[in-house]
Short mmCIF file of C-alpha atoms and ligand atoms in Angstrom, two decimals:
data_model
loop_
_atom_site.label_atom_id
_atom_site.label_comp_id
_atom_site.label_asym_id
_atom_site.label_seq_id
_atom_site.Cartn_x
_atom_site.Cartn_y
_atom_site.Cartn_z
CA MET A 24 10.26 -74.88 13.38
CA ALA A 25 13.34 -73.76 12.54
CA ILE A 26 17.02 -74.02 12.09
CA LEU A 27 19.51 -71.24 12.75
CA THR A 28 23.09 -71.52 11.23
CA ILE A 29 25.46 -69.27 12.66
CA ASN A 30 29.33 -68.49 11.36
CA ALA A 31 30.71 -66.65 14.33
CA GLY A 32 34.32 -65.36 12.85
CA SER A 33 36.54 -62.73 14.17
CA SER A 34 34.91 -59.68 13.06
CA SER A 35 31.43 -60.91 11.91
CA VAL A 36 28.70 -63.30 12.71
CA LYS A 37 26.90 -64.53 9.75
CA PHE A 38 23.65 -66.09 9.88
CA THR A 39 20.65 -67.76 7.91
CA LEU A 40 17.38 -69.20 8.81
CA PHE A 41 16.19 -72.68 7.51
CA PRO A 42 12.39 -74.04 8.09
CA SER A 43 13.37 -77.20 9.87
CA ASP A 44 11.91 -79.10 7.14
CA ALA A 45 13.09 -77.30 3.92
CA ASP A 46 16.18 -76.49 1.90
CA THR A 47 14.87 -72.75 1.07
CA PRO A 48 16.06 -69.99 3.72
CA ARG A 49 13.78 -67.45 5.30
CA ALA A 50 15.94 -65.13 6.22
CA SER A 51 19.85 -64.49 6.19
CA GLY A 52 22.26 -61.91 7.01
CA ILE A 53 25.49 -60.19 8.80
CA VAL A 54 26.71 -58.55 11.64
CA GLU A 55 29.68 -57.43 10.33
CA ARG A 56 32.66 -54.94 11.72
CA ILE A 57 32.70 -56.50 15.14
CA GLY A 58 35.53 -54.61 17.19
CA LEU A 59 35.79 -51.95 14.56
CA GLU A 60 34.11 -48.63 13.90
CA GLY A 61 30.51 -48.82 12.11
CA THR A 62 29.45 -52.38 13.43
CA ARG A 63 25.80 -53.04 11.60
CA LEU A 64 23.60 -55.97 10.99
CA LYS A 65 22.60 -56.40 7.80
CA ALA A 66 19.56 -58.85 7.40
CA ARG A 67 17.47 -60.19 4.52
CA ARG A 68 13.93 -61.63 4.64
CA ALA A 69 13.94 -64.32 1.86
CA GLY A 70 12.64 -62.12 -1.20
CA GLY A 71 13.02 -58.90 0.40
CA GLU A 72 15.39 -56.22 0.56
CA ALA A 73 18.37 -56.06 2.51
CA VAL A 74 17.90 -53.91 5.51
CA GLU A 75 21.18 -52.54 7.48
CA THR A 76 20.69 -51.12 11.33
CA PRO A 77 23.65 -49.63 13.18
CA VAL A 78 25.03 -51.87 16.58
CA PRO A 79 27.52 -50.08 17.86
CA GLY A 80 29.61 -51.52 20.16
CA ALA A 81 28.38 -54.84 19.49
CA ASP A 82 30.03 -57.85 20.37
CA VAL A 83 29.56 -61.23 19.78
CA ASP A 84 26.97 -61.86 22.09
CA ARG A 85 25.50 -58.52 21.33
CA ALA A 86 25.64 -59.59 17.56
CA VAL A 87 23.45 -62.92 18.48
CA GLU A 88 20.99 -60.73 20.49
CA VAL A 89 20.35 -58.14 17.30
CA ILE A 90 20.33 -61.10 14.91
CA LEU A 91 17.04 -62.63 17.14
CA GLU A 92 15.80 -59.11 17.66
CA ALA A 93 15.94 -59.05 14.08
CA LEU A 94 14.29 -62.70 13.56
CA GLY A 95 11.82 -62.07 15.60
CA HIS A 96 10.83 -58.27 14.75
CA PRO A 97 6.80 -57.86 15.03
CA GLN A 98 6.84 -56.44 11.26
CA HIS A 99 9.77 -57.38 9.48
CA GLY A 100 10.59 -60.72 11.17
CA VAL A 101 9.98 -64.26 10.02
CA ILE A 102 9.21 -66.25 13.46
CA ALA A 103 7.17 -65.15 16.03
CA GLY A 104 9.98 -65.66 19.03
CA VAL A 105 12.86 -67.51 19.47
CA GLY A 106 11.02 -70.46 20.49
CA GLU A 107 10.59 -71.36 16.74
CA ILE A 108 14.30 -72.19 16.88
CA GLU A 109 15.19 -76.04 17.31
CA ALA A 110 18.89 -76.21 17.32
CA VAL A 111 21.63 -73.97 15.61
CA GLY A 112 23.91 -75.12 13.21
CA HIS A 113 27.59 -73.68 14.15
CA ARG A 114 30.34 -73.68 11.63
CA VAL A 115 33.46 -74.79 13.31
CA VAL A 116 36.88 -74.53 11.40
CA HIS A 117 38.59 -77.39 13.46
CA GLY A 118 37.53 -80.44 15.37
CA GLY A 119 40.71 -82.03 15.76
CA GLU A 120 41.05 -85.66 15.59
CA ARG A 121 37.96 -86.66 17.58
CA LEU A 122 35.28 -84.84 16.40
CA THR A 123 34.62 -86.19 12.61
CA ARG A 124 31.17 -85.62 12.09
CA PRO A 125 28.80 -83.01 13.45
CA VAL A 126 28.14 -83.40 17.23
CA VAL A 127 25.40 -82.02 19.59
CA LEU A 128 27.31 -79.76 21.86
CA ASP A 129 27.77 -80.84 25.10
CA GLU A 130 30.17 -79.92 28.18
CA ALA A 131 33.14 -82.72 26.95
CA ALA A 132 32.64 -81.22 23.25
CA LYS A 133 33.16 -77.89 24.02
CA ALA A 134 35.95 -78.90 26.44
CA TYR A 135 37.82 -80.81 23.59
CA LEU A 136 36.91 -77.77 21.23
CA GLU A 137 39.01 -75.84 23.83
CA SER A 138 41.42 -77.96 24.15
CA ILE A 139 42.31 -78.32 20.46
CA VAL A 140 42.42 -74.05 20.34
CA PRO A 141 46.03 -74.11 19.67
CA LEU A 142 45.08 -75.86 16.59
CA ALA A 143 42.83 -73.50 14.90
CA PRO A 144 43.83 -70.12 16.99
CA LEU A 145 42.47 -67.32 14.79
CA HIS A 146 39.02 -69.44 14.31
CA ASN A 147 37.61 -71.93 17.04
CA PRO A 148 38.15 -69.15 19.82
CA HIS A 149 35.30 -67.04 18.15
CA HIS A 150 33.04 -70.33 17.23
CA LEU A 151 33.20 -71.04 20.96
CA ARG A 152 32.09 -67.16 21.70
CA GLY A 153 29.15 -67.74 19.20
CA ILE A 154 28.09 -70.91 20.65
CA ALA A 155 28.34 -69.46 24.01
CA ALA A 156 26.17 -66.35 22.81
CA CYS A 157 23.32 -68.88 21.68
CA GLU A 158 23.62 -71.03 24.46
CA ARG A 159 22.59 -67.66 26.42
CA HIS A 160 20.02 -66.43 24.15
CA ILE A 161 18.66 -69.66 22.79
CA PRO A 162 18.76 -72.05 25.60
CA HIS A 163 15.77 -74.72 24.48
CA ALA A 164 17.46 -74.90 21.10
CA VAL A 165 20.13 -78.08 20.69
CA GLN A 166 23.32 -76.44 19.51
CA VAL A 167 24.89 -78.55 17.09
CA ALA A 168 28.59 -78.04 15.74
CA VAL A 169 29.65 -79.03 12.02
CA PHE A 170 33.20 -78.72 11.29
CA ASP A 171 34.83 -77.76 8.01
CA THR A 172 37.87 -80.52 9.27
CA ALA A 173 34.98 -83.78 8.95
CA PHE A 174 35.04 -84.16 5.56
CA HIS A 175 38.61 -85.33 5.42
CA ALA A 176 38.29 -87.68 8.32
CA SER A 177 38.27 -90.29 5.79
CA LEU A 178 41.76 -89.70 4.27
CA PRO A 179 43.95 -92.83 4.81
CA ARG A 180 46.75 -92.62 6.81
CA HIS A 181 49.07 -92.50 3.70
CA ALA A 182 47.69 -89.19 2.60
CA PHE A 183 47.45 -87.45 6.09
CA LEU A 184 50.70 -88.10 7.41
CA TYR A 185 54.05 -85.84 7.21
CA GLY A 186 57.34 -87.15 6.85
CA ILE A 187 58.35 -86.54 10.28
CA PRO A 188 58.58 -88.79 12.62
CA LEU A 189 55.52 -90.60 13.86
CA ARG A 190 55.58 -89.39 17.59
CA PHE A 191 55.01 -85.67 16.25
CA HIS A 192 51.59 -87.15 14.97
CA ALA A 193 50.79 -89.10 18.21
CA GLU A 194 51.97 -86.70 20.88
CA ASP A 195 51.53 -82.97 18.80
CA GLY A 196 48.41 -83.66 16.42
CA VAL A 197 50.73 -83.09 13.21
CA ARG A 198 49.19 -84.23 10.15
CA ARG A 199 47.03 -83.34 7.31
CA TYR A 200 43.59 -81.97 8.28
CA GLY A 201 42.61 -80.58 5.41
CA PHE A 202 39.84 -77.59 5.22
CA HIS A 203 36.81 -76.20 3.21
CA GLY A 204 35.40 -79.70 4.02
CA ILE A 205 31.64 -78.36 4.11
CA SER A 206 31.78 -76.60 1.01
CA HIS A 207 34.06 -79.68 -0.49
CA LYS A 208 30.92 -81.95 0.84
CA TYR A 209 28.09 -79.81 -0.55
CA VAL A 210 29.39 -79.36 -4.05
CA ALA A 211 30.35 -83.55 -4.03
CA GLY A 212 27.01 -84.15 -2.92
CA GLU A 213 25.25 -81.74 -5.56
CA ALA A 214 27.58 -83.04 -8.32
CA ALA A 215 26.27 -86.64 -7.79
CA ARG A 216 22.84 -85.38 -8.09
CA PHE A 217 23.47 -83.20 -11.16
CA LEU A 218 25.21 -86.15 -12.95
CA GLY A 219 21.95 -88.20 -11.83
CA ARG A 220 24.51 -91.07 -10.21
CA PRO A 221 25.23 -92.42 -6.94
CA PRO A 222 27.94 -91.09 -5.28
CA GLU A 223 29.34 -94.75 -4.88
CA GLY A 224 31.71 -95.21 -7.59
CA LEU A 225 31.97 -91.39 -8.87
CA ARG A 226 35.18 -89.94 -9.18
CA LEU A 227 35.58 -86.34 -8.56
CA VAL A 228 37.86 -83.61 -8.05
CA THR A 229 36.19 -80.47 -6.29
CA CYS A 230 37.67 -77.09 -6.57
CA HIS A 231 37.04 -74.80 -4.09
CA LEU A 232 38.62 -71.39 -5.56
CA GLY A 233 37.84 -68.54 -3.12
CA ASN A 234 39.56 -66.45 -0.94
CA GLY A 235 41.13 -69.24 0.13
CA CYS A 236 41.77 -72.12 -2.39
CA SER A 237 41.86 -76.30 -1.96
CA VAL A 238 41.34 -78.66 -4.13
CA THR A 239 39.74 -82.37 -2.86
CA ALA A 240 40.04 -86.03 -4.51
CA VAL A 241 36.71 -87.16 -3.62
CA ARG A 242 35.72 -91.10 -4.41
CA ASP A 243 32.38 -92.86 -3.23
CA GLY A 244 31.41 -89.01 -1.79
CA ARG A 245 34.43 -89.35 0.75
CA SER A 246 37.61 -87.56 0.75
CA LEU A 247 40.56 -89.19 -0.20
CA ASP A 248 43.03 -86.54 -0.33
CA THR A 249 42.93 -82.71 -0.09
CA SER A 250 45.65 -80.01 -1.04
CA MET A 251 45.21 -77.89 2.51
CA GLY A 252 47.02 -79.16 5.20
CA PHE A 253 47.98 -79.01 9.13
CA THR A 254 46.63 -75.51 8.15
CA PRO A 255 44.81 -73.91 5.65
CA LEU A 256 48.27 -72.85 4.12
CA GLU A 257 49.35 -75.35 2.09
CA GLY A 258 48.79 -76.40 -0.86
CA LEU A 259 47.13 -73.96 -3.93
CA LEU A 260 48.44 -70.15 -4.06
CA MET A 261 45.60 -68.15 -2.89
CA GLY A 262 44.63 -64.66 -2.51
CA THR A 263 47.01 -63.74 0.48
CA ARG A 264 48.63 -67.43 0.97
CA SER A 265 51.82 -69.04 -0.48
CA GLY A 266 50.47 -72.09 -0.69
CA ASP A 267 53.14 -75.17 -1.13
CA ILE A 268 56.71 -73.81 -0.16
CA ASP A 269 59.97 -75.63 0.81
CA PRO A 270 59.80 -75.71 4.57
CA ALA A 271 63.65 -74.95 4.44
CA ALA A 272 63.28 -71.72 2.54
CA VAL A 273 61.05 -70.84 5.31
CA LEU A 274 63.88 -71.29 7.83
CA TYR A 275 66.47 -69.81 5.74
CA LEU A 276 64.18 -66.73 5.26
CA MET A 277 63.67 -66.48 8.88
CA GLU A 278 67.74 -67.25 10.06
CA ARG A 279 68.85 -64.66 7.43
CA HIS A 280 66.01 -61.77 8.07
CA GLY A 281 65.82 -62.38 11.76
CA PHE A 282 61.62 -62.98 11.26
CA SER A 283 60.47 -64.47 13.97
CA PRO A 284 57.59 -67.06 14.15
CA ALA A 285 54.81 -64.52 14.16
CA ALA A 286 56.35 -62.30 11.56
CA MET A 287 56.63 -65.34 9.56
CA ASN A 288 53.21 -66.50 9.75
CA ASP A 289 51.99 -63.31 8.86
CA LEU A 290 54.56 -63.26 5.69
CA LEU A 291 52.95 -66.47 4.29
CA ASN A 292 49.17 -66.12 5.39
CA ARG A 293 48.25 -62.34 4.69
CA ARG A 294 51.36 -61.12 2.80
CA SER A 295 51.97 -63.53 -0.13
CA GLY A 296 49.88 -65.33 -2.74
CA LEU A 297 48.13 -63.27 -5.76
CA LEU A 298 48.55 -60.17 -3.52
CA ALA A 299 52.50 -60.46 -3.11
CA LEU A 300 52.82 -61.49 -6.71
CA ALA A 301 50.42 -59.59 -8.94
CA GLY A 302 51.98 -56.40 -8.15
CA VAL A 303 48.17 -54.59 -8.27
CA GLY A 304 47.86 -53.99 -4.73
CA SER A 305 44.73 -56.23 -4.72
CA ASN A 306 44.07 -59.57 -4.43
CA ASP A 307 40.64 -59.76 -6.36
CA VAL A 308 41.06 -62.18 -9.14
CA ARG A 309 39.16 -59.48 -10.72
CA ASP A 310 41.04 -56.92 -10.72
CA ILE A 311 44.94 -59.11 -11.30
CA LEU A 312 43.14 -60.49 -14.58
CA ALA A 313 41.72 -56.80 -15.72
CA ALA A 314 45.48 -56.08 -14.87
CA ALA A 315 46.81 -58.85 -17.07
CA ARG A 316 44.85 -57.97 -19.81
CA ASN A 317 45.84 -54.35 -19.99
CA GLY A 318 49.11 -55.98 -20.72
CA SER A 319 51.15 -56.38 -16.81
CA ASN A 320 53.58 -59.23 -17.22
CA GLN A 321 53.38 -59.50 -13.34
CA ALA A 322 49.74 -60.12 -13.28
CA GLU A 323 50.01 -62.50 -16.29
CA LEU A 324 52.57 -64.49 -14.11
CA ALA A 325 50.48 -64.64 -11.26
CA VAL A 326 47.68 -66.04 -12.94
CA GLU A 327 49.80 -68.68 -14.64
CA MET A 328 51.17 -69.70 -11.58
CA PHE A 329 47.48 -69.83 -9.89
CA CYS A 330 46.43 -71.83 -12.57
CA TYR A 331 49.15 -73.96 -13.31
CA ARG A 332 49.11 -75.30 -9.06
CA ILE A 333 45.43 -76.23 -9.76
CA ARG A 334 46.31 -78.28 -13.23
CA LYS A 335 49.13 -80.23 -11.43
CA THR A 336 46.87 -80.96 -8.68
CA ILE A 337 44.18 -82.26 -10.67
CA GLY A 338 46.54 -84.35 -12.31
CA ALA A 339 47.93 -85.85 -9.04
CA TYR A 340 44.27 -86.19 -7.83
CA ALA A 341 43.34 -87.98 -11.30
CA ALA A 342 46.25 -90.60 -10.17
CA ALA A 343 44.99 -91.04 -6.41
CA LEU A 344 41.52 -91.69 -8.01
CA GLY A 345 42.71 -94.04 -10.35
CA GLY A 346 40.64 -92.04 -12.87
CA LEU A 347 38.51 -89.09 -13.22
CA ASP A 348 34.66 -88.91 -13.91
CA ALA A 349 34.00 -84.91 -12.91
CA VAL A 350 36.06 -81.75 -12.21
CA VAL A 351 33.83 -79.12 -9.98
CA PHE A 352 34.17 -75.69 -9.67
CA THR A 353 32.47 -73.52 -7.12
CA ALA A 354 33.00 -70.67 -4.72
CA GLY A 355 33.91 -66.90 -6.31
CA ILE A 356 36.49 -67.21 -8.55
CA GLY A 357 35.62 -71.15 -9.33
CA GLU A 358 32.10 -70.14 -10.16
CA ASN A 359 32.52 -66.67 -11.80
CA ALA A 360 35.88 -66.49 -13.44
CA PRO A 361 35.59 -68.62 -16.63
CA GLU A 362 39.47 -67.56 -17.58
CA ILE A 363 40.93 -69.03 -14.61
CA ARG A 364 38.83 -72.41 -15.37
CA ARG A 365 39.94 -72.84 -19.08
CA ARG A 366 43.37 -71.72 -17.96
CA ALA A 367 43.52 -74.79 -14.85
CA LEU A 368 42.12 -76.83 -17.16
CA ALA A 369 44.33 -76.46 -20.48
CA ASP A 370 45.68 -79.14 -22.23
CA LEU A 371 44.46 -81.71 -19.79
CA GLY A 372 43.03 -83.39 -22.67
CA PHE A 373 44.88 -86.57 -22.64
CA LEU A 374 42.77 -87.15 -19.03
CA GLY A 375 39.53 -86.89 -21.23
CA ILE A 376 38.71 -83.09 -19.94
CA LEU A 377 37.56 -81.04 -22.67
CA LEU A 378 35.70 -77.56 -22.39
CA ASN A 379 33.00 -75.95 -24.23
CA GLU A 380 34.40 -72.78 -24.53
CA ALA A 381 30.99 -71.15 -25.14
CA LEU A 382 29.28 -72.52 -22.01
CA ASN A 383 32.50 -71.97 -19.99
CA GLU A 384 32.01 -68.55 -20.70
CA SER A 385 28.24 -68.27 -20.29
CA PRO A 386 27.23 -66.24 -17.37
CA ALA A 387 24.50 -68.35 -16.33
CA ALA A 388 24.12 -69.08 -12.63
CA GLY A 389 23.14 -72.44 -10.69
CA PRO A 390 24.77 -75.52 -11.23
CA ARG A 391 25.53 -76.45 -14.69
CA ALA A 392 27.82 -78.52 -17.14
CA VAL A 393 30.73 -76.57 -18.85
CA HIS A 394 32.38 -79.50 -20.96
CA ALA A 395 32.47 -80.54 -24.64
CA ALA A 396 30.16 -83.33 -25.99
CA SER A 397 32.73 -84.82 -26.28
CA SER A 398 34.81 -84.66 -23.17
CA ARG A 399 34.82 -88.06 -21.35
CA VAL A 400 35.39 -86.03 -17.86
CA ALA A 401 32.30 -83.64 -16.71
CA VAL A 402 33.33 -80.21 -16.12
CA LEU A 403 30.89 -78.49 -13.93
CA VAL A 404 30.50 -75.39 -12.04
CA ILE A 405 28.02 -76.07 -8.88
CA PRO A 406 27.80 -72.73 -6.74
CA THR A 407 28.50 -73.81 -3.15
CA ASN A 408 26.23 -73.40 -0.11
CA GLU A 409 27.61 -73.98 2.97
CA GLU A 410 24.75 -72.86 5.02
CA LEU A 411 22.75 -75.26 3.41
CA GLU A 412 25.11 -78.28 3.80
CA ILE A 413 25.50 -76.92 7.85
CA ALA A 414 21.62 -76.85 8.06
CA ARG A 415 21.04 -80.33 6.59
CA GLU A 416 23.92 -82.06 8.98
CA THR A 417 22.18 -80.10 11.84
CA ARG A 418 19.38 -81.44 11.01
CA GLN A 419 20.15 -85.06 10.69
CA ALA A 420 22.38 -84.65 14.05
CA LEU A 421 18.85 -83.52 15.51
CA ALA A 422 17.06 -86.74 14.12
CA GLU A 423 19.51 -89.35 15.31
CA GLN A 424 19.56 -87.35 18.66
CA ARG A 425 15.85 -87.83 18.87
CA ARG A 426 16.04 -91.45 17.62
CA PRO A 427 14.96 -93.70 20.18
P1 AMP B 508 34.64 -66.40 -1.62
O1 AMP B 508 35.71 -66.64 -0.71
O2 AMP B 508 34.09 -67.61 -2.21
O3 AMP B 508 33.61 -65.10 -1.37
O4 AMP B 508 35.75 -65.68 -2.92
C1 AMP B 508 36.19 -64.66 -2.95
C2 AMP B 508 36.62 -64.22 -4.15
O5 AMP B 508 36.43 -64.58 -5.16
C3 AMP B 508 37.45 -62.74 -4.23
O6 AMP B 508 38.49 -62.65 -3.74
C4 AMP B 508 37.20 -62.62 -5.87
O7 AMP B 508 38.97 -62.44 -6.09
C5 AMP B 508 36.54 -63.67 -6.43
N1 AMP B 508 35.86 -63.50 -7.34
C6 AMP B 508 34.06 -62.94 -7.11
N2 AMP B 508 33.87 -62.60 -8.08
C7 AMP B 508 34.61 -62.91 -9.47
C8 AMP B 508 34.50 -62.54 -11.06
N3 AMP B 508 33.65 -62.56 -11.61
N4 AMP B 508 35.87 -63.09 -11.41
C9 AMP B 508 37.06 -63.83 -10.97
N5 AMP B 508 37.12 -63.50 -9.09
C10 AMP B 508 36.02 -63.54 -8.58
#
């Protein structure tokens, strides 16, 4: 039997098929460019080559259908039929305040997800479409939702509330939710395993640095604080997002330039961050580091701003945790950019964080330690694997449902 993970976004549906009882995927892929020219399926069997198939005009429903056709293909497929899929684990960005662990999707859970669409208008509607498509094409399978916000449900009130009247939390749900939880939870678990320690008693700062960036303070395997807030805009500088900015500056710019809320939202989420600051017409850290090395002062400043915010957040979370056992780097930048890791940790020797330059620069893959032998705090690079985390949590939800 198998577990299928589905991540339905605005223009793509990503999938991975796992055996029900093992962590090694049997196949994975994506239907991309949905709603655009050139919609196509890219699929790969474990150990095989990627195969590309055009699927012109496919919407999310058709995307799920072609994924299932590919998985069950008589020559290239990996299952005899959809009957083998016993559960589907859906990545859902926002679970609101009520869905704080993986849930088997019944009518009540889906109605709640509909009701919180205003909290995640760019994500949850696509996830709901993915769920509906899977219910239609794999009706016998148990549909499970795994939330990006759920890991941060353990934030204490003093960490998740904003300093505005409490009624805006009670009536409007305005609070810090935090995101990237599936990734932070996965790497925190893998870090404990790598260090050979139980999560209990372990104080970690996990840095997810990809297109979006967030830092989480983890104690005893639970999220204690995290840098993203009501939306993924808060906190670190990111590829195209501003991260922290005084809300009064936002109001000032709106008044001065007559920006609408939608225009301001677009500016802060899509036209700010490294893209706006580095001046290289790209938000890819590889391009920005190359420009900085070639003498661009502007790119250099953007890199320093990016690293400085990570550094000061690590310091803040060391205080929140009352000490630190390990700093963990993950995602596209965290896993692949030694210069960013080095600069983010510069001058943190007073916290007991010392890098080993050679280990840090080494292009090794897989979970690894990059700290100096004399470092009190471990520095780990742990490749994230959100699909595996979703599959594991789906497996767990399935087991709980079947328990008498
Ligand atoms: P993710 O969201 O985890 O897929 O991360 C995507 C980001 O990782 C891209 O925007 C790149 O800037 C960054 N990235 C990927 N590879 C490298 C690399 N070798 N060096 C620096 N940044 C990288």
